[in-house]
């Protein structure tokens, strides 16, 4: 009997969540990044004359267009139902897709480019710490794809210079397009040379490399003799090498960052700020979002016109404008609720920094604020938070936890690395001893877990570390 009731409830829910165009639009707005939302608002203002970006003038006695049951309220209820339950009866990984005919490619922005690159990083099998370091580096690339900021300026206690150097050369510079994050033209040309050397290099490798490193600004007729003399090559070999270099790209981005500004700017959706009592709270960033309202003059026009076709046109635009405004309001409220929940679960991070990041999954936040997990996933994608420790994508705060502890795997690995780095090189710590030390620090881990994470960090066994001496 109970199974029958649940089936009936599921059928009723699925029937009530009809994907109307208005609901489709609301879902789309929920998924947009900050800059994409700003562009979408501009588009709506151009397309809908009823929608205006000014402070509304509210007059008493003005009634809204409505049918016996308000379409706007019904759609709004549908959207709230969607936030609470949409996707719970779908297979894992399923998501609503906008029909192909209605699809508009997302607007390519500085923020979306950064997100694309981070998407590539997340697909790599690397520790969370390196993923976070990659985000720092990507956020500092210039319009040509170069990293002009010295690593020592980007380094911090939690992201030391040697870590940033490793992530830059082994992660960021391996992204598509290759060579992103090169610090100068020589480094970028050498990256290309290594690739060409494994494919179709049409000149002696050492000569090409020598010109890049020593004679890059002397590749003219006058410098040719100097190249031949110093690199001990023939003139023909030098000319071939110069031709190879001239065929290379000189900008790592080569059109990838197609925008006017020379910085990749991440615009936060929320700010985590500390009040006078030392407590953190969340503020939404509404500064660049225009205040929207519906022009009531069109409502008067619709009521007074005898032309049925004109009335229907105005009513359609009016309802669309009302729904658009409500959808944006709902979007901002949902982002705020998710951000507040993250603050609750990750309080240690805000007080002490990334080393205090807790294990957290989407379902915990979903249960906390009463929405479906798929809603949290959409809200945290391409949305960013300004924190005392830097700007992070909201998805950053979700990571796997350690069994028996709320601490994240990334934090455990960092502690493990620090213990091994500080060990007596003559008496390296065995995995069993590491387990004991970690347990004293509050980590309930098995020896095989320590062995796995040690291997993930590229650290050999205790006996192998001792044999290095």
Tab-separated table of N, CA and C in Angstrom, residues 257-415:
chain	number	residue	atom	x	y	z
A	257	UNK	N	41.925	33.835	-25.515
A	257	UNK	CA	41.348	34.887	-24.685
A	257	UNK	C	40.912	36.023	-25.595
A	258	UNK	N	39.739	35.926	-26.151
A	258	UNK	CA	39.271	36.901	-27.140
A	258	UNK	C	38.416	37.964	-26.468
A	259	UNK	N	39.072	38.882	-25.769
A	259	UNK	CA	38.368	39.989	-25.145
A	259	UNK	C	39.331	41.157	-25.019
A	260	UNK	N	38.786	42.337	-24.723
A	260	UNK	CA	39.584	43.561	-24.740
A	260	UNK	C	40.473	43.718	-23.509
A	261	UNK	N	39.919	43.370	-22.361
A	261	UNK	CA	40.673	43.568	-21.124
A	261	UNK	C	41.893	42.653	-21.108
A	262	UNK	N	42.948	43.092	-20.453
A	262	UNK	CA	44.169	42.296	-20.423
A	262	UNK	C	44.300	41.494	-19.136
A	263	UNK	N	43.244	41.373	-18.396
A	263	UNK	CA	43.273	40.556	-17.194
A	263	UNK	C	42.070	39.631	-17.183
A	264	UNK	N	42.271	38.421	-16.673
A	264	UNK	CA	41.160	37.502	-16.500
A	264	UNK	C	40.526	37.832	-15.154
A	265	UNK	N	39.400	38.494	-15.181
A	265	UNK	CA	38.776	38.976	-13.960
A	265	UNK	C	37.666	38.033	-13.521
A	266	UNK	N	37.743	37.577	-12.292
A	266	UNK	CA	36.685	36.766	-11.712
A	266	UNK	C	35.813	37.687	-10.862
A	267	UNK	N	34.542	37.767	-11.185
A	267	UNK	CA	33.609	38.608	-10.436
A	267	UNK	C	32.898	37.734	-9.408
A	268	UNK	N	33.115	37.963	-8.110
A	268	UNK	CA	32.481	37.123	-7.092
A	268	UNK	C	30.959	37.275	-7.102
A	269	UNK	N	30.265	36.175	-6.857
A	269	UNK	CA	28.808	36.208	-6.703
A	269	UNK	C	28.434	36.517	-5.263
A	270	UNK	N	29.300	36.108	-4.334
A	270	UNK	CA	29.054	36.369	-2.910
A	270	UNK	C	30.356	36.788	-2.235
A	271	UNK	N	30.193	37.506	-1.133
A	271	UNK	CA	31.332	37.905	-0.308
A	271	UNK	C	31.137	37.324	1.090
A	272	UNK	N	32.191	36.726	1.628
A	272	UNK	CA	32.188	36.310	3.024
A	272	UNK	C	32.937	37.387	3.812
A	273	UNK	N	32.215	38.107	4.669
A	273	UNK	CA	32.813	39.228	5.394
A	273	UNK	C	32.671	39.014	6.899
A	274	UNK	N	33.615	39.552	7.637
A	274	UNK	CA	33.595	39.441	9.096
A	274	UNK	C	33.001	40.715	9.692
A	275	UNK	N	32.047	40.565	10.608
A	275	UNK	CA	31.431	41.741	11.215
A	275	UNK	C	32.234	42.195	12.431
A	276	UNK	N	31.723	43.197	13.125
A	276	UNK	CA	32.445	43.768	14.266
A	276	UNK	C	32.609	42.787	15.417
A	277	UNK	N	31.784	41.751	15.440
A	277	UNK	CA	31.869	40.747	16.496
A	277	UNK	C	32.761	39.575	16.107
A	278	UNK	N	33.394	39.682	14.945
A	278	UNK	CA	34.280	38.613	14.500
A	278	UNK	C	33.567	37.449	13.846
A	279	UNK	N	32.265	37.595	13.601
A	279	UNK	CA	31.488	36.532	12.974
A	279	UNK	C	31.394	36.767	11.465
A	280	UNK	N	31.466	35.667	10.710
A	280	UNK	CA	31.358	35.788	9.258
A	280	UNK	C	29.899	35.755	8.820
A	281	UNK	N	29.601	36.538	7.790
A	281	UNK	CA	28.283	36.500	7.171
A	281	UNK	C	28.445	36.603	5.660
A	282	UNK	N	27.372	36.310	4.951
A	282	UNK	CA	27.422	36.253	3.492
A	282	UNK	C	26.649	37.420	2.896
A	283	UNK	N	27.254	38.087	1.929
A	283	UNK	CA	26.597	39.163	1.188
A	283	UNK	C	26.598	38.803	-0.290
A	284	UNK	N	25.462	38.971	-0.953
A	284	UNK	CA	25.434	38.743	-2.397
A	284	UNK	C	25.954	39.982	-3.113
A	285	UNK	N	26.610	39.769	-4.218
A	285	UNK	CA	27.160	40.869	-5.007
A	285	UNK	C	26.137	41.289	-6.056
A	286	UNK	N	25.394	42.338	-5.756
A	286	UNK	CA	24.373	42.830	-6.680
A	286	UNK	C	24.796	44.123	-7.375
A	287	UNK	N	26.044	44.526	-7.183
A	287	UNK	CA	26.494	45.832	-7.673
A	287	UNK	C	26.319	46.009	-9.172
A	288	UNK	N	26.697	44.998	-9.949
A	288	UNK	CA	26.664	45.159	-11.406
A	288	UNK	C	25.368	44.661	-12.036
A	289	UNK	N	24.431	44.217	-11.207
A	289	UNK	CA	23.143	43.760	-11.730
A	289	UNK	C	22.142	44.911	-11.676
A	290	UNK	N	21.570	45.305	-12.800
A	290	UNK	CA	20.611	46.416	-12.792
A	290	UNK	C	19.348	46.056	-12.020
A	291	UNK	N	18.713	47.060	-11.419
A	291	UNK	CA	17.437	46.847	-10.730
A	291	UNK	C	16.336	46.837	-11.780
A	292	UNK	N	15.681	45.724	-11.892
A	292	UNK	CA	14.685	45.543	-12.947
A	292	UNK	C	13.274	45.757	-12.420
A	293	UNK	N	12.404	46.255	-13.268
A	293	UNK	CA	10.989	46.332	-12.938
A	293	UNK	C	10.173	46.286	-14.226
A	294	UNK	N	8.886	46.078	-14.046
A	294	UNK	CA	7.964	46.019	-15.180
A	294	UNK	C	7.314	47.389	-15.351
A	295	UNK	N	7.354	47.919	-16.555
A	295	UNK	CA	6.763	49.223	-16.853
A	295	UNK	C	5.237	49.117	-16.798
A	296	UNK	N	4.623	49.771	-15.795
A	296	UNK	CA	3.185	49.659	-15.589
A	296	UNK	C	2.373	50.374	-16.676
A	297	UNK	N	3.012	51.282	-17.416
A	297	UNK	CA	2.291	51.981	-18.488
A	297	UNK	C	1.787	51.005	-19.543
A	298	UNK	N	2.557	49.948	-19.787
A	298	UNK	CA	2.125	48.951	-20.769
A	298	UNK	C	0.886	48.208	-20.279
A	299	UNK	N	0.754	48.107	-18.956
A	299	UNK	CA	-0.425	47.452	-18.394
A	299	UNK	C	-1.673	48.285	-18.680
A	300	UNK	N	-1.562	49.594	-18.502
A	300	UNK	CA	-2.686	50.480	-18.823
A	300	UNK	C	-3.035	50.376	-20.306
A	301	UNK	N	-2.000	50.373	-21.125
A	301	UNK	CA	-2.217	50.288	-22.566
A	301	UNK	C	-2.963	49.011	-22.928
A	302	UNK	N	-2.576	47.918	-22.308
A	302	UNK	CA	-3.214	46.639	-22.615
A	302	UNK	C	-4.680	46.632	-22.202
A	303	UNK	N	-4.986	47.307	-21.078
A	303	UNK	CA	-6.364	47.314	-20.595
A	303	UNK	C	-7.266	48.237	-21.408
A	304	UNK	N	-6.671	49.256	-22.007
A	304	UNK	CA	-7.490	50.249	-22.712
A	304	UNK	C	-7.625	49.989	-24.205
A	305	UNK	N	-6.763	49.173	-24.772
A	305	UNK	CA	-6.804	48.971	-26.220
A	305	UNK	C	-7.936	48.028	-26.622
A	306	UNK	N	-8.653	48.360	-27.694
A	306	UNK	CA	-9.701	47.460	-28.191
A	306	UNK	C	-9.124	46.358	-29.085
A	307	UNK	N	-7.860	46.490	-29.442
A	307	UNK	CA	-7.213	45.534	-30.344
A	307	UNK	C	-6.790	44.292	-29.554
A	308	UNK	N	-7.455	43.177	-29.821
A	308	UNK	CA	-7.186	41.942	-29.084
A	308	UNK	C	-5.754	41.456	-29.303
A	309	UNK	N	-5.276	41.578	-30.545
A	309	UNK	CA	-3.924	41.113	-30.868
A	309	UNK	C	-2.870	41.918	-30.105
A	310	UNK	N	-3.078	43.230	-30.016
A	310	UNK	CA	-2.145	44.079	-29.271
A	310	UNK	C	-2.180	43.742	-27.787
A	311	UNK	N	-3.390	43.493	-27.288
A	311	UNK	CA	-3.551	43.122	-25.883
A	311	UNK	C	-2.775	41.841	-25.571
A	312	UNK	N	-2.929	40.843	-26.445
A	312	UNK	CA	-2.257	39.566	-26.226
A	312	UNK	C	-0.737	39.721	-26.266
A	313	UNK	N	-0.263	40.590	-27.166
A	313	UNK	CA	1.183	40.827	-27.268
A	313	UNK	C	1.717	41.436	-25.976
A	314	UNK	N	1.020	42.479	-25.478
A	314	UNK	CA	1.461	43.149	-24.258
A	314	UNK	C	1.375	42.203	-23.063
A	315	UNK	N	0.300	41.421	-23.014
A	315	UNK	CA	0.149	40.478	-21.904
A	315	UNK	C	1.292	39.461	-21.892
A	316	UNK	N	1.642	38.966	-23.074
A	316	UNK	CA	2.732	37.994	-23.175
A	316	UNK	C	4.050	38.602	-22.694
A	317	UNK	N	4.333	39.824	-23.134
A	317	UNK	CA	5.570	40.486	-22.735
A	317	UNK	C	5.561	40.822	-21.244
A	318	UNK	N	4.383	41.195	-20.749
A	318	UNK	CA	4.254	41.538	-19.338
A	318	UNK	C	4.540	40.313	-18.464
A	319	UNK	N	3.902	39.199	-18.811
A	319	UNK	CA	4.107	37.971	-18.037
A	319	UNK	C	5.566	37.522	-18.110
A	320	UNK	N	6.170	37.650	-19.302
A	320	UNK	CA	7.571	37.248	-19.462
A	320	UNK	C	8.488	38.110	-18.603
A	321	UNK	N	8.208	39.415	-18.564
A	321	UNK	CA	9.029	40.323	-17.764
A	321	UNK	C	8.890	40.017	-16.274
A	322	UNK	N	7.649	39.777	-15.824
A	322	UNK	CA	7.415	39.457	-14.419
A	322	UNK	C	8.168	38.190	-14.020
A	323	UNK	N	8.081	37.189	-14.885
A	323	UNK	CA	8.733	35.916	-14.576
A	323	UNK	C	10.252	36.076	-14.560
A	324	UNK	N	10.771	36.860	-15.495
A	324	UNK	CA	12.217	37.061	-15.568
A	324	UNK	C	12.735	37.710	-14.282
A	325	UNK	N	12.024	38.736	-13.813
A	325	UNK	CA	12.429	39.419	-12.579
A	325	UNK	C	12.373	38.462	-11.395
A	326	UNK	N	11.284	37.699	-11.295
A	326	UNK	CA	11.136	36.760	-10.179
A	326	UNK	C	12.196	35.657	-10.243
A	327	UNK	N	12.527	35.219	-11.451
A	327	UNK	CA	13.530	34.160	-11.609
A	327	UNK	C	14.902	34.626	-11.139
A	328	UNK	N	15.240	35.865	-11.447
A	328	UNK	CA	16.528	36.403	-11.001
A	328	UNK	C	16.542	36.542	-9.483
A	329	UNK	N	15.425	37.013	-8.916
A	329	UNK	CA	15.338	37.128	-7.461
A	329	UNK	C	15.515	35.762	-6.807
A	330	UNK	N	14.838	34.745	-7.374
A	330	UNK	CA	14.933	33.392	-6.830
A	330	UNK	C	16.355	32.854	-6.974
A	331	UNK	N	16.992	33.157	-8.101
A	331	UNK	CA	18.376	32.725	-8.327
A	331	UNK	C	19.293	33.294	-7.255
A	332	UNK	N	19.191	34.587	-6.992
A	332	UNK	CA	20.055	35.232	-6.006
A	332	UNK	C	19.793	34.689	-4.603
A	333	UNK	N	18.522	34.447	-4.285
A	333	UNK	CA	18.185	33.904	-2.968
A	333	UNK	C	18.755	32.500	-2.795
A	334	UNK	N	18.685	31.697	-3.858
A	334	UNK	CA	19.187	30.329	-3.779
A	334	UNK	C	20.704	30.312	-3.618
A	335	UNK	N	21.398	31.168	-4.361
A	335	UNK	CA	22.854	31.267	-4.214
A	335	UNK	C	23.213	31.673	-2.786
A	336	UNK	N	22.471	32.637	-2.240
A	336	UNK	CA	22.731	33.100	-0.876
A	336	UNK	C	22.538	31.971	0.130
A	337	UNK	N	21.457	31.209	-0.014
A	337	UNK	CA	21.179	30.111	0.915
A	337	UNK	C	22.269	29.043	0.851
A	338	UNK	N	22.713	28.721	-0.357
A	338	UNK	CA	23.787	27.729	-0.511
A	338	UNK	C	25.075	28.251	0.120
A	339	UNK	N	25.392	29.523	-0.129
A	339	UNK	CA	26.614	30.122	0.427
A	339	UNK	C	26.570	30.151	1.952
A	340	UNK	N	25.400	30.432	2.523
A	340	UNK	CA	25.258	30.446	3.979
A	340	UNK	C	25.437	29.043	4.556
A	341	UNK	N	24.940	28.052	3.843
A	341	UNK	CA	25.107	26.674	4.294
A	341	UNK	C	26.573	26.262	4.243
A	342	UNK	N	27.271	26.679	3.185
A	342	UNK	CA	28.708	26.393	3.086
A	342	UNK	C	29.447	27.002	4.270
A	343	UNK	N	29.078	28.222	4.645
A	343	UNK	CA	29.700	28.882	5.796
A	343	UNK	C	29.499	28.058	7.064
A	344	UNK	N	28.321	27.502	7.208
A	344	UNK	CA	28.012	26.691	8.386
A	344	UNK	C	28.908	25.448	8.447
A	345	UNK	N	29.045	24.767	7.301
A	345	UNK	CA	29.817	23.524	7.274
A	345	UNK	C	31.331	23.765	7.227
A	346	UNK	N	31.749	24.858	6.607
A	346	UNK	CA	33.182	25.119	6.418
A	346	UNK	C	33.665	26.282	7.283
A	347	UNK	N	33.110	26.400	8.475
A	347	UNK	CA	33.471	27.523	9.345
A	347	UNK	C	34.974	27.540	9.635
A	348	UNK	N	35.570	26.358	9.783
A	348	UNK	CA	36.996	26.274	10.057
A	348	UNK	C	37.841	26.874	8.958
A	349	UNK	N	37.400	26.705	7.711
A	349	UNK	CA	38.136	27.277	6.580
A	349	UNK	C	38.196	28.794	6.691
A	350	UNK	N	37.075	29.422	6.984
A	350	UNK	CA	37.033	30.885	7.031
A	350	UNK	C	37.840	31.436	8.205
A	351	UNK	N	37.919	30.666	9.276
A	351	UNK	CA	38.687	31.120	10.431
A	351	UNK	C	40.181	30.852	10.272
A	352	UNK	N	40.510	29.683	9.690
A	352	UNK	CA	41.915	29.276	9.672
A	352	UNK	C	42.554	29.045	8.330
A	353	UNK	N	41.771	29.062	7.243
A	353	UNK	CA	42.364	28.895	5.924
A	353	UNK	C	42.167	27.512	5.331
A	354	UNK	N	42.725	27.276	4.140
A	354	UNK	CA	42.498	26.036	3.390
A	354	UNK	C	42.870	24.759	4.132
A	355	UNK	N	43.835	24.830	5.050
A	355	UNK	CA	44.214	23.624	5.785
A	355	UNK	C	43.100	23.130	6.694
A	356	UNK	N	42.087	23.941	6.908
A	356	UNK	CA	40.969	23.564	7.777
A	356	UNK	C	39.717	23.225	6.972
A	357	UNK	N	39.890	22.963	5.694
A	357	UNK	CA	38.761	22.589	4.847
A	357	UNK	C	38.203	21.247	5.301
A	358	UNK	N	36.891	21.173	5.451
A	358	UNK	CA	36.233	19.958	5.914
A	358	UNK	C	35.707	19.134	4.738
A	359	UNK	N	35.541	17.847	4.967
A	359	UNK	CA	34.893	17.012	3.961
A	359	UNK	C	33.427	17.409	3.849
A	360	UNK	N	32.950	17.641	2.642
A	360	UNK	CA	31.574	18.107	2.438
A	360	UNK	C	31.078	17.634	1.087
A	361	UNK	N	29.830	17.174	1.034
A	361	UNK	CA	29.261	16.791	-0.255
A	361	UNK	C	27.985	17.579	-0.531
A	362	UNK	N	27.539	17.517	-1.772
A	362	UNK	CA	26.387	18.308	-2.207
A	362	UNK	C	25.127	17.963	-1.425
A	363	UNK	N	24.952	16.685	-1.103
A	363	UNK	CA	23.716	16.263	-0.437
A	363	UNK	C	23.586	16.869	0.959
A	364	UNK	N	24.703	17.099	1.646
A	364	UNK	CA	24.638	17.711	2.978
A	364	UNK	C	24.064	19.123	2.909
A	365	UNK	N	24.530	19.898	1.944
A	365	UNK	CA	24.011	21.258	1.775
A	365	UNK	C	22.570	21.215	1.293
A	366	UNK	N	22.271	20.287	0.381
A	366	UNK	CA	20.903	20.162	-0.129
A	366	UNK	C	19.926	19.869	1.009
A	367	UNK	N	20.291	18.937	1.887
A	367	UNK	CA	19.434	18.604	3.031
A	367	UNK	C	19.315	19.788	3.989
A	368	UNK	N	20.389	20.525	4.140
A	368	UNK	CA	20.408	21.644	5.085
A	368	UNK	C	19.442	22.749	4.682
A	369	UNK	N	19.349	23.039	3.383
A	369	UNK	CA	18.498	24.155	2.943
A	369	UNK	C	17.208	23.686	2.278
A	370	UNK	N	17.006	22.366	2.196
A	370	UNK	CA	15.738	21.847	1.701
A	370	UNK	C	15.545	21.912	0.205
A	371	UNK	N	16.616	21.673	-0.558
A	371	UNK	CA	16.496	21.606	-2.013
A	371	UNK	C	17.112	20.301	-2.483
A	372	UNK	N	16.974	20.022	-3.787
A	372	UNK	CA	17.554	18.796	-4.307
A	372	UNK	C	19.042	18.984	-4.577
A	373	UNK	N	19.773	17.884	-4.542
A	373	UNK	CA	21.221	17.912	-4.773
A	373	UNK	C	21.581	18.514	-6.127
A	374	UNK	N	20.754	18.252	-7.149
A	374	UNK	CA	21.041	18.790	-8.483
A	374	UNK	C	20.976	20.315	-8.493
A	375	UNK	N	20.130	20.882	-7.642
A	375	UNK	CA	20.051	22.344	-7.533
A	375	UNK	C	21.345	22.913	-6.961
A	376	UNK	N	21.870	22.276	-5.923
A	376	UNK	CA	23.134	22.723	-5.332
A	376	UNK	C	24.256	22.628	-6.357
A	377	UNK	N	24.240	21.564	-7.152
A	377	UNK	CA	25.264	21.394	-8.183
A	377	UNK	C	25.227	22.538	-9.183
A	378	UNK	N	24.019	22.908	-9.617
A	378	UNK	CA	23.888	24.008	-10.583
A	378	UNK	C	24.312	25.348	-9.971
A	379	UNK	N	23.923	25.559	-8.731
A	379	UNK	CA	24.214	26.834	-8.072
A	379	UNK	C	25.715	27.013	-7.835
A	380	UNK	N	26.431	25.930	-7.596
A	380	UNK	CA	27.856	26.040	-7.265
A	380	UNK	C	28.760	25.977	-8.488
A	381	UNK	N	28.199	25.761	-9.666
A	381	UNK	CA	28.997	25.719	-10.890
A	381	UNK	C	29.116	27.118	-11.484
A	382	UNK	N	30.332	27.535	-11.744
A	382	UNK	CA	30.604	28.859	-12.334
A	382	UNK	C	30.166	30.012	-11.432
A	383	UNK	N	30.063	29.761	-10.138
A	383	UNK	CA	29.761	30.819	-9.172
A	383	UNK	C	30.968	30.945	-8.239
A	384	UNK	N	31.304	32.163	-7.870
A	384	UNK	CA	32.541	32.390	-7.123
A	384	UNK	C	32.292	33.160	-5.833
A	385	UNK	N	33.156	32.879	-4.852
A	385	UNK	CA	33.049	33.520	-3.540
A	385	UNK	C	34.348	34.235	-3.204
A	386	UNK	N	34.211	35.457	-2.696
A	386	UNK	CA	35.370	36.210	-2.212
A	386	UNK	C	35.517	35.906	-0.730
A	387	UNK	N	36.651	35.314	-0.348
A	387	UNK	CA	36.901	34.927	1.034
A	387	UNK	C	38.173	35.606	1.534
A	388	UNK	N	38.429	35.544	2.845
A	388	UNK	CA	39.678	36.127	3.359
A	388	UNK	C	40.921	35.447	2.790
A	389	UNK	N	40.742	34.259	2.195
A	389	UNK	CA	41.880	33.482	1.696
A	389	UNK	C	41.951	33.484	0.175
A	390	UNK	N	41.170	34.345	-0.453
A	390	UNK	CA	41.198	34.418	-1.912
A	390	UNK	C	39.823	34.163	-2.504
A	391	UNK	N	39.756	34.180	-3.831
A	391	UNK	CA	38.501	33.932	-4.539
A	391	UNK	C	38.457	32.473	-4.966
A	392	UNK	N	37.368	31.797	-4.635
A	392	UNK	CA	37.223	30.384	-4.953
A	392	UNK	C	35.884	30.131	-5.636
A	393	UNK	N	35.884	29.154	-6.542
A	393	UNK	CA	34.615	28.673	-7.075
A	393	UNK	C	33.889	27.969	-5.931
A	394	UNK	N	32.571	28.087	-5.880
A	394	UNK	CA	31.822	27.477	-4.779
A	394	UNK	C	32.025	25.968	-4.717
A	395	UNK	N	32.295	25.337	-5.856
A	395	UNK	CA	32.541	23.892	-5.862
A	395	UNK	C	33.811	23.526	-5.101
A	396	UNK	N	34.697	24.493	-4.920
A	396	UNK	CA	35.940	24.244	-4.188
A	396	UNK	C	35.662	23.716	-2.785
A	397	UNK	N	34.559	24.151	-2.184
A	397	UNK	CA	34.280	23.808	-0.796
A	397	UNK	C	33.739	22.392	-0.621
A	398	UNK	N	33.560	21.684	-1.728
A	398	UNK	CA	33.056	20.317	-1.664
A	398	UNK	C	34.184	19.354	-2.002
A	399	UNK	N	34.542	18.520	-1.042
A	399	UNK	CA	35.587	17.527	-1.284
A	399	UNK	C	35.296	16.304	-0.441
A	400	UNK	N	35.895	15.183	-0.828
A	400	UNK	CA	35.653	13.939	-0.103
A	400	UNK	C	36.250	14.023	1.291
A	401	UNK	N	35.618	13.335	2.219
A	401	UNK	CA	36.095	13.353	3.588
A	401	UNK	C	36.806	12.072	3.964
A	402	UNK	N	37.445	12.084	5.124
A	402	UNK	CA	38.152	10.924	5.634
A	402	UNK	C	37.209	10.158	6.546
A	403	UNK	N	37.159	8.858	6.374
A	403	UNK	CA	36.265	8.036	7.183
A	403	UNK	C	36.568	8.249	8.665
A	404	UNK	N	35.515	8.523	9.438
A	404	UNK	CA	35.688	8.749	10.861
A	404	UNK	C	36.092	10.160	11.209
A	405	UNK	N	36.171	11.022	10.207
A	405	UNK	CA	36.577	12.410	10.438
A	405	UNK	C	35.875	13.295	9.443
A	406	UNK	N	35.664	14.555	9.829
A	406	UNK	CA	35.051	15.504	8.901
A	406	UNK	C	36.103	16.206	8.053
A	407	UNK	N	37.372	15.950	8.326
A	407	UNK	CA	38.434	16.618	7.584
A	407	UNK	C	38.551	16.063	6.174
A	408	UNK	N	38.980	16.896	5.244
A	408	UNK	CA	39.073	16.471	3.854
A	408	UNK	C	40.345	15.683	3.609
A	409	UNK	N	40.323	14.871	2.554
A	409	UNK	CA	41.474	14.070	2.158
A	409	UNK	C	42.667	14.963	1.869
A	410	UNK	N	42.401	16.111	1.251
A	410	UNK	CA	43.482	17.035	0.896
A	410	UNK	C	44.238	17.493	2.136
A	411	UNK	N	43.510	17.758	3.223
A	411	UNK	CA	44.154	18.190	4.466
A	411	UNK	C	45.017	17.066	5.031
A	412	UNK	N	44.505	15.834	4.996
A	412	UNK	CA	45.280	14.692	5.484
A	412	UNK	C	46.574	14.542	4.688
A	413	UNK	N	46.478	14.647	3.374
A	413	UNK	CA	47.671	14.508	2.532
A	413	UNK	C	48.705	15.581	2.864
A	414	UNK	N	48.230	16.797	3.125
A	414	UNK	CA	49.157	17.877	3.454
A	414	UNK	C	49.870	17.589	4.771
A	415	UNK	N	49.127	17.090	5.773
A	415	UNK	CA	49.748	16.725	7.046
A	415	UNK	C	50.755	15.601	6.844
